[in-house]
Coordinates of C-alpha atoms in Angstrom, one line a residue:
Chain A
L1 CA 101.1 125.9 -42.9
I2 CA 97.7 127.5 -43.7
V3 CA 97.3 128.8 -47.2
V4 CA 95.2 131.9 -47.4
V5 CA 93.1 132.4 -50.6
A6 CA 91.6 135.9 -50.9
I7 CA 88.7 136.4 -53.3
P8 CA 87.7 140.0 -53.7
L9 CA 84.0 140.7 -54.1
F10 CA 82.6 143.9 -55.7
E11 CA 79.4 145.4 -56.9
K12 CA 77.8 143.9 -60.1
M13 CA 80.4 141.1 -60.2
T14 CA 79.5 137.7 -61.7
A15 CA 78.7 135.6 -58.6
L16 CA 79.7 132.2 -60.2
D17 CA 83.2 133.5 -61.0
A18 CA 83.8 133.5 -57.3
V19 CA 81.5 130.8 -55.9
G20 CA 82.7 128.1 -58.4
P21 CA 86.4 128.4 -57.2
Y22 CA 85.3 128.8 -53.6
E23 CA 83.4 125.5 -53.7
V24 CA 86.5 123.7 -54.8
L25 CA 89.1 125.5 -52.7
W26 CA 87.5 125.6 -49.3
R27 CA 87.6 121.7 -49.3
L28 CA 91.5 121.7 -49.4
P29 CA 93.2 120.7 -46.2
D30 CA 94.7 123.7 -44.4
V31 CA 93.4 126.3 -46.8
D32 CA 91.3 129.3 -45.7
V33 CA 89.2 131.1 -48.3
V34 CA 88.4 134.6 -47.3
F35 CA 86.1 137.0 -49.1
V36 CA 87.5 140.5 -49.1
G37 CA 86.3 143.9 -50.3
K38 CA 86.5 147.6 -49.9
E39 CA 84.0 147.5 -47.0
K40 CA 82.7 144.7 -44.8
G41 CA 79.0 143.9 -45.4
T42 CA 77.0 142.7 -48.4
I43 CA 77.7 143.5 -52.0
E44 CA 75.3 142.7 -54.8
S45 CA 76.3 140.7 -57.9
E46 CA 75.2 141.4 -61.4
R47 CA 71.6 140.5 -60.8
P48 CA 71.2 141.1 -57.1
L49 CA 72.5 138.1 -55.2
G50 CA 73.9 139.4 -51.9
L51 CA 77.3 138.1 -51.0
R52 CA 79.1 138.9 -47.8
V53 CA 82.5 140.6 -47.6
D54 CA 84.2 139.2 -44.5
K55 CA 87.4 141.3 -44.4
T56 CA 88.5 144.6 -45.9
L57 CA 91.2 144.6 -48.6
D58 CA 93.5 146.4 -46.1
E59 CA 93.1 143.5 -43.6
V60 CA 94.4 141.0 -46.1
P61 CA 97.3 142.7 -47.9
A62 CA 99.4 139.6 -48.6
P63 CA 97.4 136.4 -49.2
D64 CA 99.1 133.4 -50.5
V65 CA 96.6 133.2 -53.4
V66 CA 94.8 136.1 -55.0
L67 CA 91.8 134.9 -57.0
V68 CA 90.0 137.7 -58.9
P69 CA 86.5 137.1 -60.3
G70 CA 85.0 139.2 -63.1
G71 CA 81.8 140.7 -64.3
S72 CA 80.3 142.3 -67.3
H73 CA 80.6 145.9 -66.0
T74 CA 84.3 145.9 -67.0
D75 CA 84.8 149.7 -67.3
D76 CA 83.8 150.1 -63.6
M77 CA 86.0 147.2 -62.6
V78 CA 89.2 148.4 -64.1
A79 CA 88.6 151.9 -62.8
D80 CA 88.2 150.6 -59.3
K81 CA 91.5 152.0 -58.0
P82 CA 91.4 150.5 -54.5
L83 CA 90.7 147.0 -56.0
V84 CA 93.3 147.3 -58.7
D85 CA 95.9 148.7 -56.3
W86 CA 95.2 145.9 -53.9
V87 CA 95.6 143.2 -56.6
R88 CA 98.9 144.8 -57.8
Q89 CA 100.3 144.9 -54.3
A90 CA 99.0 141.4 -53.3
H91 CA 100.6 140.0 -56.5
E92 CA 104.0 141.1 -55.3
T93 CA 104.1 138.5 -52.6
S94 CA 101.5 136.0 -53.8
T95 CA 102.3 132.3 -54.5
Y96 CA 99.6 132.3 -57.2
T97 CA 97.7 135.2 -58.8
V98 CA 94.6 133.8 -60.5
S99 CA 91.7 135.3 -62.5
V100 CA 88.4 134.0 -63.7
C101 CA 86.6 135.4 -66.6
T102 CA 87.0 139.2 -67.0
G103 CA 88.9 139.2 -63.7
A104 CA 91.8 139.0 -66.1
L105 CA 91.1 142.6 -67.1
I106 CA 91.7 143.7 -63.4
L107 CA 95.0 141.8 -63.5
G108 CA 95.7 143.7 -66.7
A109 CA 94.8 147.0 -65.2
A110 CA 97.2 146.2 -62.4
G111 CA 100.0 145.7 -64.9
I112 CA 100.4 142.0 -64.2
L113 CA 99.7 140.6 -67.7
E114 CA 102.2 142.7 -69.7
G115 CA 103.8 140.4 -72.2
L116 CA 102.1 137.3 -70.9
D117 CA 99.8 134.7 -72.6
A118 CA 96.4 134.9 -70.9
T119 CA 92.8 134.0 -71.3
T120 CA 89.5 135.7 -70.3
H121 CA 85.8 135.6 -71.3
W122 CA 85.7 135.2 -75.1
G123 CA 83.8 138.5 -75.4
E124 CA 86.7 140.5 -74.0
D125 CA 89.7 139.1 -76.0
E126 CA 90.6 142.4 -77.5
T127 CA 90.2 144.4 -74.3
L128 CA 92.7 141.9 -72.7
E129 CA 95.3 142.6 -75.4
D130 CA 94.9 146.4 -74.6
Y131 CA 96.8 145.5 -71.4
G132 CA 99.7 144.0 -73.2
A133 CA 98.6 140.4 -72.8
H134 CA 98.4 137.9 -75.6
Y135 CA 94.9 136.4 -75.6
V136 CA 94.9 132.6 -76.0
P137 CA 91.6 130.9 -76.5
K138 CA 92.2 128.2 -73.9
R139 CA 90.2 127.2 -70.8
I140 CA 93.2 127.8 -68.5
V141 CA 96.5 129.6 -69.2
K142 CA 99.4 129.3 -66.7
E143 CA 102.4 131.6 -67.0
G144 CA 104.6 131.0 -63.9
K145 CA 102.5 132.0 -60.9
V146 CA 99.9 133.7 -63.0
I147 CA 96.9 131.6 -63.9
T148 CA 94.0 132.9 -66.0
G149 CA 90.7 131.1 -66.6
A150 CA 88.1 131.6 -69.3
G151 CA 84.6 132.9 -68.8
V152 CA 82.3 132.3 -65.8
S153 CA 82.0 128.6 -65.5
A154 CA 85.8 128.1 -66.2
G155 CA 86.4 129.1 -62.6
I156 CA 85.7 125.5 -61.6
D157 CA 88.2 124.0 -63.9
T158 CA 90.7 126.7 -63.0
A159 CA 90.3 126.1 -59.3
L160 CA 90.7 122.3 -59.6
R161 CA 94.0 122.9 -61.4
L162 CA 95.0 125.3 -58.7
A163 CA 94.0 122.8 -56.0
A164 CA 96.4 120.3 -57.6
E165 CA 99.2 122.9 -57.5
L166 CA 98.5 123.6 -53.8
R167 CA 97.8 120.2 -52.4
G168 CA 98.6 117.6 -55.0
E169 CA 96.7 115.9 -57.8
N170 CA 95.0 113.2 -55.7
I171 CA 93.4 115.8 -53.4
A172 CA 92.2 117.7 -56.4
K173 CA 90.8 114.5 -57.9
A174 CA 89.0 113.7 -54.7
I175 CA 87.4 117.2 -54.7
Q176 CA 86.3 116.7 -58.3
L177 CA 84.5 113.6 -57.1
L178 CA 83.0 115.4 -54.0
I179 CA 81.5 118.1 -56.2
E180 CA 80.5 115.4 -58.7
Y181 CA 82.1 117.4 -61.5
D182 CA 81.3 115.1 -64.4
P183 CA 79.7 117.8 -66.6
E184 CA 77.1 117.0 -69.2
P185 CA 76.4 120.3 -71.0
P186 CA 73.1 119.9 -72.7
F187 CA 74.2 121.8 -75.8
H188 CA 77.4 122.1 -77.9
T189 CA 77.5 125.9 -77.7
G190 CA 79.8 126.7 -74.8
S191 CA 82.6 128.3 -76.8
R192 CA 82.8 130.9 -79.5
E193 CA 84.3 128.2 -81.8
D194 CA 81.4 125.8 -81.2
A195 CA 78.4 128.1 -81.2
P196 CA 76.7 128.7 -84.6
P197 CA 76.2 132.2 -85.9
E198 CA 72.6 132.5 -84.9
I199 CA 73.3 131.5 -81.3
K200 CA 76.2 134.0 -81.1
K201 CA 73.8 136.7 -82.4
L202 CA 71.2 135.7 -79.8
A203 CA 73.8 135.7 -77.1
G204 CA 74.7 139.3 -78.0
Q205 CA 71.0 140.3 -77.8
L206 CA 70.6 138.5 -74.5
H207 CA 73.7 140.1 -73.0
A208 CA 72.3 143.6 -74.0
Y209 CA 69.0 142.7 -72.5
N210 CA 70.7 141.5 -69.3
Q211 CA 72.5 144.8 -69.0
G212 CA 69.2 146.7 -69.4
K213 CA 70.4 147.9 -72.9
G214 CA 68.0 146.1 -75.2
P215 CA 64.6 144.4 -75.5
A216 CA 64.0 140.8 -74.5
P217 CA 65.2 138.7 -77.5
A218 CA 62.7 136.4 -79.2
S219 CA 63.7 132.8 -78.6
G220 CA 64.3 132.4 -82.4
G221 CA 63.1 128.8 -82.3
Chain B
L1 CA 54.4 136.9 -68.1
I2 CA 57.1 136.9 -65.5
V3 CA 58.3 133.5 -64.3
V4 CA 59.3 133.5 -60.6
V5 CA 62.1 131.1 -59.6
A6 CA 62.4 130.7 -55.9
I7 CA 65.6 129.3 -54.5
P8 CA 65.6 128.6 -50.7
L9 CA 68.8 129.3 -48.8
F10 CA 69.5 127.8 -45.4
E11 CA 72.4 127.4 -42.9
K12 CA 75.3 125.1 -43.9
M13 CA 74.0 124.6 -47.4
T14 CA 76.4 124.1 -50.4
A15 CA 76.6 127.5 -52.0
L16 CA 77.3 126.2 -55.6
D17 CA 74.1 124.2 -55.6
A18 CA 72.3 127.5 -55.6
V19 CA 74.7 129.9 -57.3
G20 CA 75.3 127.6 -60.4
P21 CA 71.6 127.5 -61.3
Y22 CA 71.1 131.2 -60.4
E23 CA 73.9 132.2 -62.8
V24 CA 72.0 130.5 -65.7
L25 CA 68.4 131.4 -64.8
W26 CA 68.7 135.1 -64.1
R27 CA 69.8 135.6 -67.7
L28 CA 66.4 134.3 -69.0
P29 CA 64.1 136.9 -70.4
D30 CA 61.2 137.8 -68.0
V31 CA 62.4 135.5 -65.2
D32 CA 62.9 136.7 -61.6
V33 CA 65.1 134.6 -59.4
V34 CA 64.4 135.3 -55.8
F35 CA 66.3 133.9 -52.8
V36 CA 64.0 132.9 -50.0
G37 CA 64.5 131.6 -46.4
K38 CA 63.0 131.4 -43.0
E39 CA 64.2 135.0 -42.2
K40 CA 65.6 137.8 -44.2
G41 CA 69.2 138.5 -43.8
T42 CA 72.4 136.5 -44.3
I43 CA 72.8 132.7 -44.0
E44 CA 76.2 131.0 -44.0
S45 CA 76.9 128.2 -46.4
E46 CA 78.9 125.0 -45.4
R47 CA 82.2 126.9 -45.0
P48 CA 81.1 130.4 -44.2
L49 CA 80.1 132.2 -47.3
G50 CA 77.4 134.7 -46.4
L51 CA 74.5 134.6 -48.9
R52 CA 71.5 137.0 -48.5
V53 CA 67.9 135.9 -48.2
D54 CA 65.8 138.5 -49.9
K55 CA 62.3 137.3 -49.0
T56 CA 60.8 135.0 -46.4
L57 CA 59.3 131.6 -47.4
D58 CA 55.9 133.0 -46.4
E59 CA 56.3 135.9 -48.8
V60 CA 56.7 133.6 -51.8
P61 CA 54.3 130.8 -51.2
A62 CA 53.6 129.9 -54.9
P63 CA 56.6 130.5 -57.2
D64 CA 56.4 129.1 -60.7
V65 CA 59.7 127.2 -60.2
V66 CA 61.0 125.9 -56.9
L67 CA 64.7 125.1 -57.1
V68 CA 66.0 123.4 -53.9
P69 CA 69.8 123.2 -53.3
G70 CA 71.4 120.8 -50.9
G71 CA 74.3 120.4 -48.5
S72 CA 76.1 117.8 -46.6
H73 CA 74.3 118.3 -43.3
T74 CA 71.4 116.3 -44.6
D75 CA 69.9 115.3 -41.2
D76 CA 69.4 119.0 -40.3
M77 CA 68.0 119.7 -43.8
V78 CA 65.2 117.1 -43.8
A79 CA 64.3 118.0 -40.2
D80 CA 63.8 121.6 -41.1
K81 CA 60.0 121.6 -40.9
P82 CA 59.4 125.2 -42.2
L83 CA 61.6 124.5 -45.2
V84 CA 60.1 121.1 -46.0
D85 CA 56.6 122.3 -45.5
W86 CA 57.2 125.3 -47.8
V87 CA 58.6 123.0 -50.5
R88 CA 55.6 120.6 -50.2
Q89 CA 53.1 123.5 -50.5
A90 CA 55.0 125.3 -53.3
H91 CA 55.1 122.1 -55.3
E92 CA 51.3 121.9 -55.3
T93 CA 51.1 124.9 -57.7
S94 CA 54.6 124.9 -59.3
T95 CA 55.2 124.6 -63.0
Y96 CA 58.6 122.9 -62.2
T97 CA 60.0 121.5 -58.9
V98 CA 63.7 121.1 -59.2
S99 CA 66.5 119.9 -56.9
V100 CA 70.2 120.0 -57.1
C101 CA 72.5 117.6 -55.2
T102 CA 71.0 116.5 -51.8
G103 CA 68.2 119.1 -52.3
A104 CA 66.5 115.9 -53.6
L105 CA 66.3 114.6 -50.0
I106 CA 64.3 117.7 -49.1
L107 CA 61.9 116.9 -52.0
G108 CA 61.9 113.4 -50.6
A109 CA 61.0 114.6 -47.0
A110 CA 58.2 116.6 -48.6
G111 CA 56.8 113.4 -50.1
I112 CA 57.3 114.6 -53.6
L113 CA 59.5 111.7 -54.9
E114 CA 57.4 108.7 -53.8
G115 CA 57.5 106.2 -56.7
L116 CA 59.6 108.5 -59.0
D117 CA 62.9 108.0 -60.6
A118 CA 65.3 110.6 -59.2
T119 CA 69.0 111.5 -58.8
T120 CA 71.0 113.2 -56.1
H121 CA 74.7 113.4 -54.9
W122 CA 76.2 109.9 -55.5
G123 CA 77.0 109.7 -51.7
E124 CA 73.3 109.8 -50.8
D125 CA 71.7 107.3 -53.2
E126 CA 70.5 105.0 -50.4
T127 CA 69.0 107.9 -48.4
L128 CA 67.1 109.0 -51.4
E129 CA 65.5 105.5 -51.8
D130 CA 64.4 105.8 -48.1
Y131 CA 61.9 108.4 -49.4
G132 CA 60.4 106.0 -51.9
A133 CA 62.3 107.3 -54.9
H134 CA 64.2 105.1 -57.3
Y135 CA 67.8 106.4 -57.5
V136 CA 69.1 106.6 -61.1
P137 CA 72.8 107.4 -61.6
K138 CA 72.2 110.1 -64.2
R139 CA 73.2 113.8 -64.3
I140 CA 69.6 114.9 -64.6
V141 CA 66.3 113.0 -64.2
K142 CA 63.0 114.5 -65.3
E143 CA 59.7 113.0 -64.2
G144 CA 56.9 115.2 -65.4
K145 CA 57.4 118.5 -63.6
V146 CA 59.9 117.2 -61.2
I147 CA 63.6 117.6 -62.2
T148 CA 66.4 116.3 -60.0
G149 CA 70.1 117.0 -60.6
A150 CA 73.2 115.1 -59.4
G151 CA 75.8 116.5 -57.0
V152 CA 76.8 120.2 -56.6
S153 CA 78.2 121.1 -60.0
A154 CA 75.3 119.4 -61.7
G155 CA 73.2 122.4 -60.9
I156 CA 74.6 124.1 -64.0
D157 CA 73.6 121.3 -66.4
T158 CA 70.2 121.0 -64.7
A159 CA 69.5 124.8 -64.9
L160 CA 70.4 124.9 -68.6
R161 CA 67.9 122.1 -69.2
L162 CA 65.3 124.0 -67.2
A163 CA 66.1 127.2 -69.1
A164 CA 65.3 125.4 -72.4
E165 CA 62.0 124.2 -70.9
L166 CA 61.1 127.7 -69.8
R167 CA 62.3 129.8 -72.7
G168 CA 63.3 127.5 -75.6
E169 CA 66.5 125.8 -76.6
N170 CA 68.0 128.7 -78.5
I171 CA 67.9 130.9 -75.4
A172 CA 69.4 128.2 -73.3
K173 CA 72.1 127.7 -75.9
A174 CA 72.9 131.4 -75.9
I175 CA 73.2 131.3 -72.1
Q176 CA 75.6 128.4 -72.3
L177 CA 77.8 130.5 -74.6
L178 CA 77.5 133.6 -72.3
I179 CA 78.7 131.6 -69.3
E180 CA 81.3 129.9 -71.5
Y181 CA 80.2 126.5 -70.4
D182 CA 82.6 124.4 -72.3
P183 CA 84.0 122.4 -69.4
E184 CA 87.4 120.9 -69.3
P185 CA 87.6 119.0 -66.0
P186 CA 91.3 118.4 -65.4
F187 CA 90.8 114.8 -64.2
H188 CA 88.5 111.9 -65.0
T189 CA 87.2 111.4 -61.5
G190 CA 84.0 113.4 -61.4
S191 CA 81.6 110.4 -61.0
R192 CA 81.6 107.3 -58.7
E193 CA 81.9 105.2 -61.8
D194 CA 85.0 106.9 -63.1
A195 CA 87.0 107.6 -59.9
P196 CA 89.4 104.8 -58.9
P197 CA 89.2 103.2 -55.5
E198 CA 92.0 105.2 -53.9
I199 CA 90.4 108.5 -54.9
K200 CA 87.0 107.4 -53.6
K201 CA 88.7 106.5 -50.3
L202 CA 90.5 109.9 -50.2
A203 CA 87.2 111.7 -51.0
G204 CA 85.7 110.0 -48.0
Q205 CA 88.6 111.1 -45.7
L206 CA 88.4 114.6 -47.1
H207 CA 84.6 114.8 -46.6
A208 CA 85.1 113.8 -43.0
Y209 CA 87.8 116.4 -42.5
N210 CA 85.6 119.0 -44.2
Q211 CA 82.9 118.3 -41.7
G212 CA 85.3 118.5 -38.7
K213 CA 85.1 114.8 -38.1
G214 CA 88.5 113.6 -39.1
P215 CA 92.2 114.7 -39.6
A216 CA 93.5 116.3 -42.7
P217 CA 94.1 113.5 -45.2
A218 CA 97.6 113.0 -46.6
S219 CA 97.7 113.8 -50.3
G220 CA 98.6 110.2 -51.1
G221 CA 100.6 111.1 -54.1

């Protein structure tokens, strides 16, 4: 039986939130990954990378797996009624409902995280709790069929875990080898716990700059 | 001064090879990431994900950084004369010439790796040596201005290293925090050295299946 994984794409999303999981999941036997959106055609991610929407949300109302990426324009995301409504409805019949990064806020806006432990990008922990979730600073949080992943790059870890749920651990292990996922982060600053204060400050400045809301930060060393 | 990073996109490429580095590099101050290709419009990655080419190769003949992704259809890639010729020419004036995964074979076909240490996807180590390179089983290999990264997911590590070269370590550290790159691979099978024989065998079967050249492998456990 084919498992259909639907990944919604939307304007100003974070591309890696979707493409990391895609690169893991399309390799699974008898799994179809489909990119859905409000309209067919090209959407532009946060800094314009054009990604193609292959089917409309209406055309894929009941996928087996819903995997929701995020972005930093979170106010727009949670106010996107067609997207949030689609996620809410798809969740009713899904086998797994998954988010990466601030995709968790869309799950929250759809009412899916009420009373659940969940994770998201470290910068949106409080927003997540506004939706009745309990933020847990973990890479992946699984609550029944709801799986939430941490920020951006966590989509790869999350998808490997999901791959094991769908097709068994050995297949997931083989995919980890095929994508040579043996990470060697050059620095020890990937989490809020590990990053020193000056790097956290610089990250805030860089984030503002990336959103067009501040000057280019000095490198500070 | 703006640094232009050109990432060529081509049919049947591996999407994450390009999107991982993009997600790191666009966040750098005064850096423009541009997706180039033979024609403007949409190309399809290995399993169809449509990615948009924004400028033709001819329009970006001399970027500061050339970053070449790979794919598993390596015979087609190295026979792609416009692509290989563009890489060869762009390398003449680049500040950095970078590859991810089997993008190293394109560098090889362009004559760039002759006599150099280099890395690539573990499955193409011997092919790399056919181009006069010396394969080194490392995540990232830097030889002067030529930086090669290992398979698929290694593009993220490679891009963070490049980010530090371009804009300093602190900015790179801040980006690592922004993309929450604190990886927790669920298994210990991400490299050829770590994966046990049965997972290597399964990976080979899965790769054949993914290329339409074999049956869906049994999960084997």
